[in-house]
């Protein structure tokens, strides 16, 4: 034991320490009366200790008997409570399914009536026709090409949604192939647009610099072009102020026939290509592992089935207690899930693996504000006008100007600089990470980016790269996690307010039936998002695109510290909270972190007023897979205890536990909640 502490102690054995002389005291003998008094006091203390121990024993016995009595009462009503909850869930689920079918049919009809030229993403023939016709079209002008680019972006997003929703392997391959085709065509058309503008560069010379510089803003992209017509050897840099972008060139390029393109797309299609590519590679590895393990699985399946049948036989009368998710999806709740893996080992993980820390993990980081294509191009031949004639050398497309170039004695070429003002329609909670695109391996990389500087006041980032490359600004996906606190408060029938205090920003979402509205303390540049009513999925998509992430998934626990809970029990609590969200307020509790993986602790209060809940109105509840109970402790108690409130009952479901402490009006309001609210 000493070895563990010696390294932290200061010891100098070369010094001699003189101890002070011991004081000499005369020992006094106790008298007989004193000895009797001391003996009596010790006997009294022992008697009091024995009495306290006996009282504690009796109290513990009384508590155990009370708990056993309450458990027996809960067991008697268990089946009825579970059946009632199952009925509520099935009723809501049926209504939601019908509502979604009707909404999908309405959306499909509205799409058909739009006639906007964007094909139905489910129609493979229509998508292929759109791609073929656009690829063969060479007569469109710049404005028409940009309009078609917007349609292609819309098609890409719809295909991406279908890819995320489908489980059919054939459909997955079909959508992946279509996404690649659309992305490649978009890239080609953006180069074609730049080519058309650069071929007329000499006709749009800036009188001050005698070069051509132009900015073209569109709905889904911003294009900045510079043509080096004057070849001024003193030229160093240029800022496209209206676009918030700029570049810096080495001296050797200032006298070359070059053009610089910075294309800022307000979307990121490259990360999707990275997911497709590396998911496919991991799928192959997974299939190989499956083929090796297939025989072992067949051998173990018989024993697993016998175990399942024995468990179900002995506990066949038990109802499924993992409630909502369990009842609707048919999982076997009677089995012990504590040792089960959190993810299916046969499904490839999408987190990317590279050499060292150079490859960006696109699960840990998310690109925000789109993608920046930074290119150095050969300046196309310019038209020559002679006696009413225009002579133009025909070239086939734009050519990349090679850089870095070979230099004598192996000298390195100086890096190229670029600066970007962060888009104001996204939220960067920290200085962004600059990542460059590796087109060969289709992945984002950190290396090759140097001299990064960030001006917080102007929200401007500058850096250098070895060559001209595509780059993106990235933020940690779960930067705003873990939550500091949260609260769900009713605002009336079928309406609620969800408040989250995150690591960086606080978020408020108003929920009304199937519509949601986001509110932020800081709304700069987010007018398209804040204060707008939209559906839950649409709001989630818009928040993620804006860098406001409060959503967890199967990868979250890999990147942040969490309070681990049984996933099915946790999901069951969330869904029962939704059932009573019209009448009850729910809030976090610090005790949830120490109550164990199999339990959840939260504060609840019946609340019919849109005003904040008074601090002394909250009650503490302990929820588990087998039972729910109201706790005697409060948020301000000195220690955690599972002791229940005297004269309270145990219940098999959370909602029945809540009903014991609710008014008839509150129960009626909760039971009459609209199915769209309970589905949020």
XYZ file of C-alpha atoms in Angstrom:
680
model
C 0.000 0.000 0.000
C 2.861 2.341 0.756
C 4.116 2.134 -2.822
C 0.980 3.870 -3.996
C 1.581 6.935 -1.854
C 5.342 7.355 -1.596
C 5.580 9.124 -4.946
C 3.421 11.961 -3.628
C 5.295 12.536 -0.355
C 8.251 14.875 0.201
C 10.952 13.026 2.167
C 14.477 14.195 3.142
C 16.379 11.657 5.203
C 19.572 13.803 5.391
C 18.021 16.071 8.007
C 18.019 15.206 11.717
C 14.954 16.375 13.525
C 15.206 16.937 17.292
C 12.063 16.003 19.114
C 10.986 18.130 22.065
C 11.414 16.534 25.478
C 8.461 14.607 26.764
C 6.591 16.217 29.548
C 6.499 14.177 32.693
C 3.071 13.754 34.206
C 2.207 11.917 37.338
C -0.320 9.172 36.740
C -3.351 9.394 38.974
C -5.252 6.318 40.137
C -9.064 6.314 39.833
C -11.031 6.048 43.026
C -13.554 3.276 43.566
C -16.471 5.713 43.101
C -15.044 6.901 39.810
C -14.610 3.345 38.583
C -18.199 2.493 39.481
C -19.493 5.626 37.773
C -17.538 4.888 34.599
C -18.755 1.285 34.588
C -22.343 2.471 34.984
C -21.987 4.932 32.115
C -20.562 2.224 29.850
C -23.411 -0.133 30.716
C -25.998 2.576 30.018
C -24.358 3.402 26.653
C -24.321 -0.278 25.702
C -27.970 -0.605 26.660
C -28.906 2.453 24.581
C -26.939 1.078 21.631
C -28.701 -2.270 21.932
C -32.077 -0.553 22.109
C -31.263 1.508 18.999
C -30.136 -1.582 17.125
C -33.314 -3.370 18.103
C -35.412 -0.411 16.980
C -33.533 -0.327 13.656
C -34.068 -4.062 13.248
C -37.756 -3.764 13.935
C -38.044 -0.753 11.618
C -36.234 -2.599 8.806
C -38.474 -5.588 9.354
C -41.536 -3.368 9.250
C -40.303 -1.773 6.014
C -39.628 -5.139 4.439
C -43.079 -6.367 5.397
C -44.592 -3.157 4.027
C -42.659 -3.500 0.771
C -43.718 -7.131 0.456
C -47.357 -6.151 1.048
C -47.150 -3.388 -1.589
C -45.473 -5.723 -4.074
C -48.233 -8.280 -3.592
C -50.843 -5.569 -4.172
C -48.996 -4.419 -7.301
C -48.798 -7.983 -8.558
C -52.560 -8.397 -8.200
C -53.246 -5.353 -10.382
C -50.290 -5.890 -12.707
C -52.106 -7.606 -15.537
C -54.937 -5.072 -15.602
C -52.530 -2.141 -15.592
C -50.417 -3.580 -18.384
C -53.476 -4.383 -20.470
C -54.799 -0.858 -19.997
C -51.460 0.647 -21.032
C -51.218 -1.709 -23.995
C -54.689 -0.687 -25.100
C -53.752 3.011 -24.946
C -50.605 2.420 -26.961
C -52.270 0.268 -29.578
C -55.069 2.788 -29.964
C -52.619 5.650 -30.434
C -50.424 3.592 -32.719
C -53.341 2.685 -34.994
C -54.379 6.338 -35.199
C -50.809 7.426 -35.953
C -50.422 4.834 -38.721
C -53.637 5.976 -40.379
C -52.634 9.632 -39.988
C -49.218 8.991 -41.551
C -50.734 7.121 -44.490
C -53.170 9.983 -45.127
C -50.366 12.550 -44.804
C -48.147 10.608 -47.233
C -50.946 10.347 -49.792
C -51.646 14.072 -49.466
C -47.955 14.928 -49.846
C -47.668 12.690 -52.905
C -50.664 14.371 -54.516
C -49.318 17.843 -53.741
C -45.993 16.862 -55.246
C -47.698 15.633 -58.395
C -49.623 18.880 -58.718
C -46.462 21.007 -58.324
C -45.116 19.967 -61.712
C -41.748 21.509 -60.851
C -39.659 19.209 -63.037
C -38.195 17.225 -60.128
C -38.841 13.499 -60.680
C -40.371 11.247 -58.067
C -37.345 9.752 -56.241
C -39.162 6.406 -55.965
C -39.480 6.244 -59.759
C -36.127 4.886 -60.927
C -36.987 5.392 -64.581
C -37.990 9.001 -63.974
C -34.767 9.700 -62.058
C -32.635 8.142 -64.793
C -34.462 10.178 -67.449
C -33.898 13.410 -65.511
C -30.177 12.645 -65.165
C -29.740 11.640 -68.825
C -31.558 14.668 -70.236
C -29.635 17.086 -68.025
C -26.297 15.413 -68.763
C -26.873 15.757 -72.522
C -28.071 19.368 -72.272
C -25.293 21.743 -73.368
C -27.396 24.659 -74.590
C -28.676 26.007 -71.268
C -27.341 29.341 -70.058
C -25.912 29.978 -66.598
C -29.242 30.981 -65.048
C -30.970 27.871 -66.393
C -28.123 25.646 -65.227
C -28.322 27.080 -61.710
C -32.058 26.447 -61.631
C -31.497 22.835 -62.635
C -28.838 22.551 -59.923
C -31.443 23.557 -57.332
C -33.772 20.836 -58.610
C -30.969 18.293 -58.459
C -30.226 19.288 -54.847
C -33.893 18.760 -53.987
C -33.830 15.352 -55.672
C -30.665 14.408 -53.769
C -32.254 15.279 -50.430
C -35.378 13.250 -51.225
C -33.275 10.265 -52.299
C -31.260 10.568 -49.088
C -34.442 10.465 -46.995
C -35.629 7.342 -48.806
C -32.227 5.714 -48.301
C -32.376 6.391 -44.562
C -35.886 4.956 -44.296
C -35.650 1.792 -46.407
C -34.454 -1.594 -45.186
C -34.754 -3.386 -48.525
C -31.236 -4.255 -49.825
C -32.319 -3.766 -53.453
C -33.753 -0.347 -52.736
C -30.650 0.611 -50.764
C -28.417 -0.151 -53.745
C -30.796 1.652 -56.114
C -30.865 4.832 -54.018
C -27.108 4.761 -53.421
C -26.440 4.515 -57.137
C -28.877 7.348 -57.853
C -27.249 9.540 -55.189
C -23.824 9.039 -56.743
C -25.124 9.838 -60.218
C -26.831 13.024 -59.057
C -23.776 14.184 -57.091
C -21.383 13.566 -59.981
C -23.683 15.387 -62.398
C -24.044 18.324 -60.013
C -20.262 18.590 -59.744
C -19.912 18.471 -63.528
C -22.568 21.138 -64.069
C -20.987 23.501 -61.536
C -17.715 23.211 -63.470
C -19.618 23.865 -66.694
C -21.115 27.032 -65.178
C -17.642 28.246 -64.161
C -16.322 27.474 -67.651
C -19.023 29.548 -69.355
C -18.253 32.534 -67.112
C -14.465 32.243 -67.455
C -14.611 32.051 -71.255
C -15.952 35.594 -71.216
C -13.587 36.859 -68.512
C -11.892 39.418 -70.805
C -15.240 41.093 -71.405
C -15.809 41.661 -67.669
C -12.514 43.197 -66.570
C -12.429 45.119 -63.309
C -11.015 48.594 -64.101
C -9.075 48.770 -60.829
C -7.299 45.418 -60.858
C -7.553 44.750 -64.643
C -8.537 41.197 -63.740
C -11.940 39.556 -63.656
C -13.594 38.789 -60.325
C -17.221 37.927 -59.893
C -19.596 36.597 -57.235
C -22.762 34.724 -58.157
C -25.169 33.947 -55.325
C -27.928 31.431 -55.762
C -30.433 29.574 -53.612
C -28.185 26.609 -52.894
C -24.679 27.873 -53.707
C -22.329 30.845 -53.947
C -19.753 30.970 -56.759
C -16.636 33.152 -56.592
C -14.399 33.345 -59.681
C -11.159 35.209 -60.340
C -9.356 35.288 -63.686
C -5.708 36.381 -63.792
C -5.747 38.529 -66.932
C -3.233 41.245 -65.982
C -0.624 38.890 -64.387
C 0.594 41.425 -61.879
C 3.679 39.932 -60.132
C 2.815 41.931 -56.995
C -0.599 40.307 -56.635
C -0.951 38.437 -53.340
C -4.552 38.047 -52.278
C -8.172 38.860 -52.994
C -11.257 39.029 -50.784
C -14.740 38.451 -52.159
C -16.259 40.673 -49.491
C -19.905 40.137 -50.415
C -19.413 36.371 -50.226
C -17.235 36.366 -47.099
C -14.456 34.372 -48.817
C -10.921 35.122 -49.935
C -7.679 33.507 -51.088
C -3.939 34.122 -51.022
C -1.569 32.961 -53.786
C 2.189 32.319 -53.876
C 4.195 34.708 -56.063
C 4.906 32.149 -58.770
C 1.174 31.805 -59.534
C 0.604 35.541 -59.858
C 2.173 35.539 -63.356
C 0.466 32.391 -64.643
C -2.581 31.934 -66.887
C -4.809 30.781 -64.085
C -8.254 31.148 -62.631
C -9.378 30.514 -59.050
C -12.779 29.089 -58.203
C -14.290 28.997 -54.720
C -17.674 27.302 -54.900
C -19.599 27.245 -51.640
C -22.444 24.744 -51.755
C -24.913 25.207 -48.907
C -25.233 21.425 -48.649
C -22.822 18.561 -48.004
C -23.190 15.613 -50.356
C -19.646 14.358 -49.818
C -20.232 13.060 -46.286
C -23.092 10.962 -47.610
C -20.746 9.488 -50.238
C -18.265 8.717 -47.465
C -20.947 6.860 -45.509
C -22.012 4.894 -48.570
C -18.437 3.941 -49.471
C -17.281 2.892 -46.035
C -20.529 1.221 -45.047
C -20.160 -0.950 -48.133
C -16.575 -1.852 -47.213
C -17.557 -2.738 -43.654
C -20.547 -4.704 -44.954
C -18.157 -6.960 -46.878
C -16.068 -7.500 -43.744
C -19.224 -8.186 -41.745
C -20.438 -10.746 -44.265
C -17.103 -12.564 -44.104
C -17.318 -12.704 -40.313
C -20.885 -13.952 -40.552
C -19.909 -16.774 -42.878
C -17.200 -17.871 -40.421
C -19.528 -17.679 -37.417
C -22.592 -19.110 -39.166
C -21.981 -22.700 -38.089
C -21.404 -21.665 -34.468
C -24.671 -19.732 -34.474
C -26.567 -22.720 -35.824
C -25.165 -24.900 -33.065
C -26.042 -22.386 -30.354
C -29.531 -21.624 -31.680
C -30.978 -24.859 -30.327
C -29.743 -24.190 -26.795
C -30.978 -20.596 -26.985
C -34.430 -21.736 -28.080
C -34.604 -24.224 -25.228
C -33.606 -21.490 -22.780
C -36.246 -19.175 -24.148
C -38.942 -21.802 -23.956
C -38.022 -22.698 -20.367
C -38.072 -19.067 -19.309
C -41.390 -18.455 -21.024
C -42.782 -21.626 -19.544
C -41.906 -20.666 -15.980
C -42.912 -17.056 -16.450
C -45.610 -17.452 -19.045
C -48.119 -15.641 -16.883
C -45.900 -12.547 -16.678
C -46.958 -9.681 -18.864
C -44.407 -7.887 -20.938
C -43.103 -5.127 -18.708
C -40.857 -3.294 -21.069
C -44.185 -1.675 -21.951
C -44.630 0.432 -25.102
C -41.737 -0.638 -27.279
C -42.072 -4.172 -26.050
C -45.832 -4.451 -26.572
C -45.786 -2.959 -30.044
C -42.669 -4.627 -31.429
C -42.999 -8.030 -29.739
C -39.638 -8.253 -27.969
C -39.287 -10.851 -25.209
C -39.189 -8.807 -22.040
C -38.942 -11.869 -19.822
C -35.323 -12.343 -20.830
C -32.447 -10.560 -19.110
C -31.101 -7.817 -21.380
C -28.358 -6.649 -19.021
C -25.638 -8.569 -20.863
C -27.007 -8.024 -24.362
C -24.923 -5.918 -26.778
C -26.180 -2.390 -27.378
C -25.757 -2.795 -31.139
C -26.032 -5.664 -33.561
C -22.465 -6.950 -34.154
C -23.373 -8.028 -37.689
C -24.268 -4.478 -38.719
C -21.199 -2.483 -39.823
C -20.535 0.651 -37.776
C -20.376 3.832 -39.830
C -17.622 5.440 -37.770
C -14.695 5.737 -40.136
C -11.285 4.225 -39.466
C -8.107 5.599 -40.982
C -4.372 5.824 -40.449
C -3.900 7.394 -37.051
C -5.829 10.526 -36.215
C -5.672 11.953 -39.747
C -9.090 10.729 -40.843
C -12.094 12.599 -39.464
C -14.687 10.405 -37.791
C -17.927 11.602 -39.393
C -19.890 10.298 -36.430
C -17.878 12.410 -34.009
C -17.807 15.467 -36.294
C -20.458 16.967 -38.568
C -19.839 19.436 -41.378
C -21.728 22.699 -40.945
C -22.406 25.405 -43.477
C -21.891 23.258 -46.560
C -18.758 22.468 -48.577
C -16.142 24.779 -50.124
C -14.594 23.741 -53.453
C -11.251 25.571 -53.789
C -9.794 25.018 -57.278
C -6.895 26.326 -59.366
C -7.734 26.148 -63.073
C -6.117 26.904 -66.400
C -7.606 30.138 -67.703
C -9.609 29.228 -70.831
C -8.612 30.967 -74.109
C -10.288 34.361 -74.334
C -12.195 35.566 -77.407
C -10.285 37.751 -79.886
C -12.261 40.367 -81.811
C -11.017 41.406 -85.267
C -12.966 43.549 -87.779
C -16.363 42.392 -86.602
C -15.299 38.786 -86.145
C -14.868 36.918 -82.878
C -12.196 34.240 -82.813
C -12.496 31.715 -79.974
C -10.347 28.672 -79.474
C -12.492 25.682 -78.573
C -11.367 23.697 -75.554
C -13.102 20.738 -73.984
C -13.903 21.673 -70.396
C -11.808 23.249 -67.670
C -8.386 21.852 -66.838
C -6.851 21.795 -63.377
C -3.653 23.840 -63.062
C -1.051 21.624 -61.325
C 0.137 22.841 -57.941
C 2.466 22.294 -56.194
C 4.899 22.088 -59.105
C 8.358 20.583 -59.284
C 11.064 22.956 -58.078
C 14.855 22.733 -58.328
C 16.805 21.052 -55.548
C 13.631 19.561 -54.158
C 12.433 22.832 -52.659
C 8.882 22.781 -51.319
C 6.266 25.047 -52.864
C 4.753 27.569 -50.485
C 1.241 26.772 -49.254
C -1.885 28.497 -50.537
C -4.099 30.502 -48.218
C -7.838 30.796 -47.867
C -10.193 32.637 -45.520
C -13.895 32.112 -44.849
C -16.425 34.051 -42.821
C -18.576 31.480 -41.040
C -22.094 31.242 -42.500
C -24.560 33.058 -40.259
C -27.309 30.493 -40.814
C -25.554 27.877 -38.685
C -24.427 27.848 -35.051
C -20.798 27.094 -34.266
C -20.475 26.387 -30.547
C -16.689 26.121 -30.756
C -14.048 27.206 -33.282
C -14.626 24.848 -36.208
C -12.323 22.065 -37.332
C -11.077 22.461 -40.917
C -11.152 19.180 -42.837
C -10.083 18.556 -46.425
C -11.708 16.058 -48.776
C -9.706 13.055 -49.919
C -11.389 12.235 -53.227
C -9.428 8.992 -53.696
C -10.548 7.385 -50.429
C -13.749 9.440 -50.191
C -13.195 10.628 -46.634
C -12.464 13.811 -44.703
C -8.920 14.319 -43.415
C -7.294 16.659 -40.902
C -3.751 16.632 -42.235
C -2.532 19.076 -44.876
C -4.167 22.051 -43.132
C -1.814 24.448 -41.309
C -1.636 27.918 -39.740
C -5.281 27.918 -38.710
C -6.403 31.162 -37.064
C -9.883 32.065 -35.874
C -11.199 35.585 -35.290
C -14.126 35.176 -32.949
C -15.280 38.804 -33.221
C -15.631 38.634 -36.995
C -16.457 34.896 -37.092
C -13.667 34.456 -39.650
C -11.310 31.514 -40.045
C -8.086 31.565 -42.080
C -5.671 28.734 -42.858
C -3.215 27.339 -45.385
C -3.112 24.130 -47.393
C -0.432 22.383 -49.410
C -2.558 22.584 -52.529
C -6.004 23.647 -53.730
C -8.553 21.267 -52.227
C -12.157 20.907 -51.227
C -12.711 21.584 -47.536
C -15.457 21.861 -44.932
C -15.863 23.407 -41.493
C -16.782 20.833 -38.886
C -18.160 20.819 -35.365
C -18.373 18.040 -32.811
C -21.691 16.334 -33.403
C -22.540 16.165 -29.707
C -20.936 19.458 -28.638
C -24.073 20.550 -26.776
C -24.274 17.308 -24.797
C -24.631 16.154 -22.100
C -27.594 18.230 -20.953
C -27.254 20.252 -17.783
C -31.012 20.025 -17.183
C -34.327 19.540 -18.973
C -38.028 20.121 -18.319
C -41.259 19.221 -20.122
C -44.121 21.463 -19.034
C -47.765 21.383 -20.228
C -49.271 24.529 -21.748
C -52.802 23.200 -21.984
C -54.634 20.437 -23.802
C -52.371 18.869 -26.466
C -49.682 21.489 -25.951
C -46.361 21.433 -24.088
C -43.078 23.268 -23.672
C -39.778 21.371 -23.806
C -36.772 23.193 -22.331
C -33.184 21.964 -22.516
C -30.135 23.546 -20.927
C -27.234 22.294 -23.007
C -23.485 22.495 -22.577
C -23.354 25.658 -24.757
C -26.840 26.892 -25.615
C -30.309 26.644 -24.117
C -33.203 25.511 -26.289
C -36.969 25.822 -25.959
C -39.411 23.935 -28.193
C -43.146 24.583 -28.127
C -45.218 21.526 -29.121
C -48.802 21.764 -30.374
C -50.263 18.481 -31.649
C -47.961 17.491 -34.555
C -46.323 20.920 -34.912
C -43.210 22.244 -33.157
C -41.584 25.665 -32.873
C -37.997 26.387 -31.811
C -36.963 29.331 -29.645
C -33.380 30.335 -28.878
C -31.834 33.000 -26.715
C -29.608 33.944 -29.668
C -31.409 34.130 -33.000
C -28.723 35.742 -35.202
C -28.954 34.376 -38.715
C -31.564 31.753 -37.795
C -34.698 33.601 -38.869
C -35.468 30.726 -41.245
C -35.690 28.366 -38.274
C -36.554 30.190 -35.046
C -40.216 30.952 -34.438
C -41.424 28.802 -37.363
C -44.029 26.058 -36.942
C -43.093 22.759 -38.583
C -43.461 19.034 -38.064
C -41.248 17.212 -35.587
C -39.106 15.439 -38.236
C -38.767 18.655 -40.252
C -37.663 20.595 -37.162
C -35.136 17.928 -36.229
C -33.657 17.995 -39.744
C -33.490 21.796 -39.766
C -31.879 21.914 -36.307
C -29.210 19.410 -37.289
C -28.440 21.357 -40.456
C -28.087 24.526 -38.363
C -25.714 22.817 -35.904
C -28.210 22.641 -33.018
C -28.096 19.012 -31.988
C -29.971 17.772 -28.908
C -30.722 14.338 -30.373
C -29.077 11.091 -29.319
C -28.613 7.895 -31.301
C -26.827 4.564 -31.072
C -23.423 6.256 -31.470
C -23.766 9.008 -28.844
C -22.349 7.024 -25.923
C -19.063 6.547 -27.802
C -18.267 10.254 -27.735
C -19.709 11.690 -24.514
C -19.999 10.543 -20.928
C -23.529 9.347 -20.251
C -25.561 7.932 -17.403
C -26.170 4.474 -18.810
C -29.698 3.097 -18.532
C -31.525 0.068 -19.871
C -32.663 1.309 -23.262
C -36.072 -0.384 -23.315
C -36.970 0.839 -19.833
C -35.852 4.347 -20.750
C -37.905 4.351 -23.936
C -40.924 3.082 -22.006
C -40.687 6.020 -19.593
C -40.414 8.541 -22.447
C -43.536 7.219 -24.119
C -45.565 7.176 -20.913
C -44.433 10.749 -20.267
C -45.832 11.652 -23.695
C -49.196 10.130 -22.761
C -49.494 12.475 -19.768
C -47.681 15.512 -21.185
C -50.925 17.523 -21.389
C -51.449 17.397 -17.621
C -48.082 16.727 -15.953
C -44.751 18.518 -15.865
C -41.594 16.398 -15.906
C -38.069 17.394 -14.998
C -34.604 15.936 -14.551
C -33.192 14.864 -11.186
C -29.614 14.637 -9.966
C -30.511 11.312 -8.326
C -30.957 9.705 -11.748
C -27.178 9.454 -12.065
C -26.761 7.279 -8.957
C -29.942 5.184 -8.799
C -28.534 2.371 -10.936
C -28.713 1.302 -14.559
C -32.025 -0.500 -14.081
C -33.868 2.517 -12.627
C -34.729 6.059 -13.634
C -35.473 8.935 -11.271
C -37.322 12.077 -12.355
C -39.447 14.829 -10.865
C -43.143 15.085 -11.720
C -45.930 17.523 -10.892
C -49.517 17.846 -12.085
C -49.574 21.287 -13.682
C -52.379 23.044 -15.575
C -50.863 26.525 -15.694
C -48.458 27.745 -18.412
C -46.389 29.482 -15.725
C -43.231 27.804 -14.307
C -43.693 25.027 -11.763
C -43.038 26.145 -8.141
C -39.932 24.505 -6.713
C -41.803 22.958 -3.785
C -44.438 21.342 -6.030
C -42.217 18.642 -7.517
C -42.439 15.013 -6.387
C -39.771 12.387 -6.944
C -40.503 9.104 -8.736
C -38.443 5.959 -9.167
C -39.299 3.995 -12.324
C -38.062 0.522 -13.185
C -38.977 -2.396 -15.380
C -40.965 -4.180 -12.682
C -42.472 -1.326 -10.698
C -42.823 2.428 -10.223
C -42.994 4.209 -6.886
C -43.118 7.682 -5.382
C -40.035 8.493 -3.328
C -39.863 10.222 0.023
C -36.715 12.184 -0.845
C -36.620 15.511 -2.673
C -34.065 17.084 -4.995
C -32.546 18.838 -1.973
C -32.175 15.767 0.232
C -28.722 15.007 1.571
C -28.568 11.434 0.275
C -30.389 9.122 -2.101
C -32.903 6.668 -0.698
C -35.399 4.334 -2.331
C -37.827 4.669 0.579
C -41.324 5.274 -0.739
C -43.734 7.911 0.506
C -45.756 6.548 3.468
C -49.243 5.315 2.542
C -48.373 5.243 -1.193
C -48.623 2.226 -3.490
C -46.413 0.475 -6.036
C -47.567 0.139 -9.635
C -46.432 -1.827 -12.649
C -46.623 1.180 -14.983
C -45.537 4.777 -14.638
C -48.870 6.263 -15.703
C -50.822 4.358 -13.032
C -48.331 5.548 -10.437
C -48.939 9.133 -11.568
C -52.703 8.732 -11.485
C -52.598 8.031 -7.731
C -51.538 11.631 -7.159
C -53.574 13.393 -9.853
C -56.932 15.120 -9.837
C -59.856 13.761 -11.893
C -59.553 16.735 -14.257
C -55.848 16.045 -14.762
C -56.450 12.371 -15.499
C -59.213 13.253 -17.982
C -56.962 15.779 -19.729
C -54.170 13.208 -20.044
C -56.471 10.461 -21.308
C -57.943 12.793 -23.945
C -54.548 13.797 -25.371
C -54.323 13.892 -29.155
C -52.362 11.009 -30.652
C -50.111 13.435 -32.544
C -48.876 14.944 -29.279
C -48.098 11.549 -27.760
C -46.120 10.662 -30.894
C -43.722 13.635 -30.732
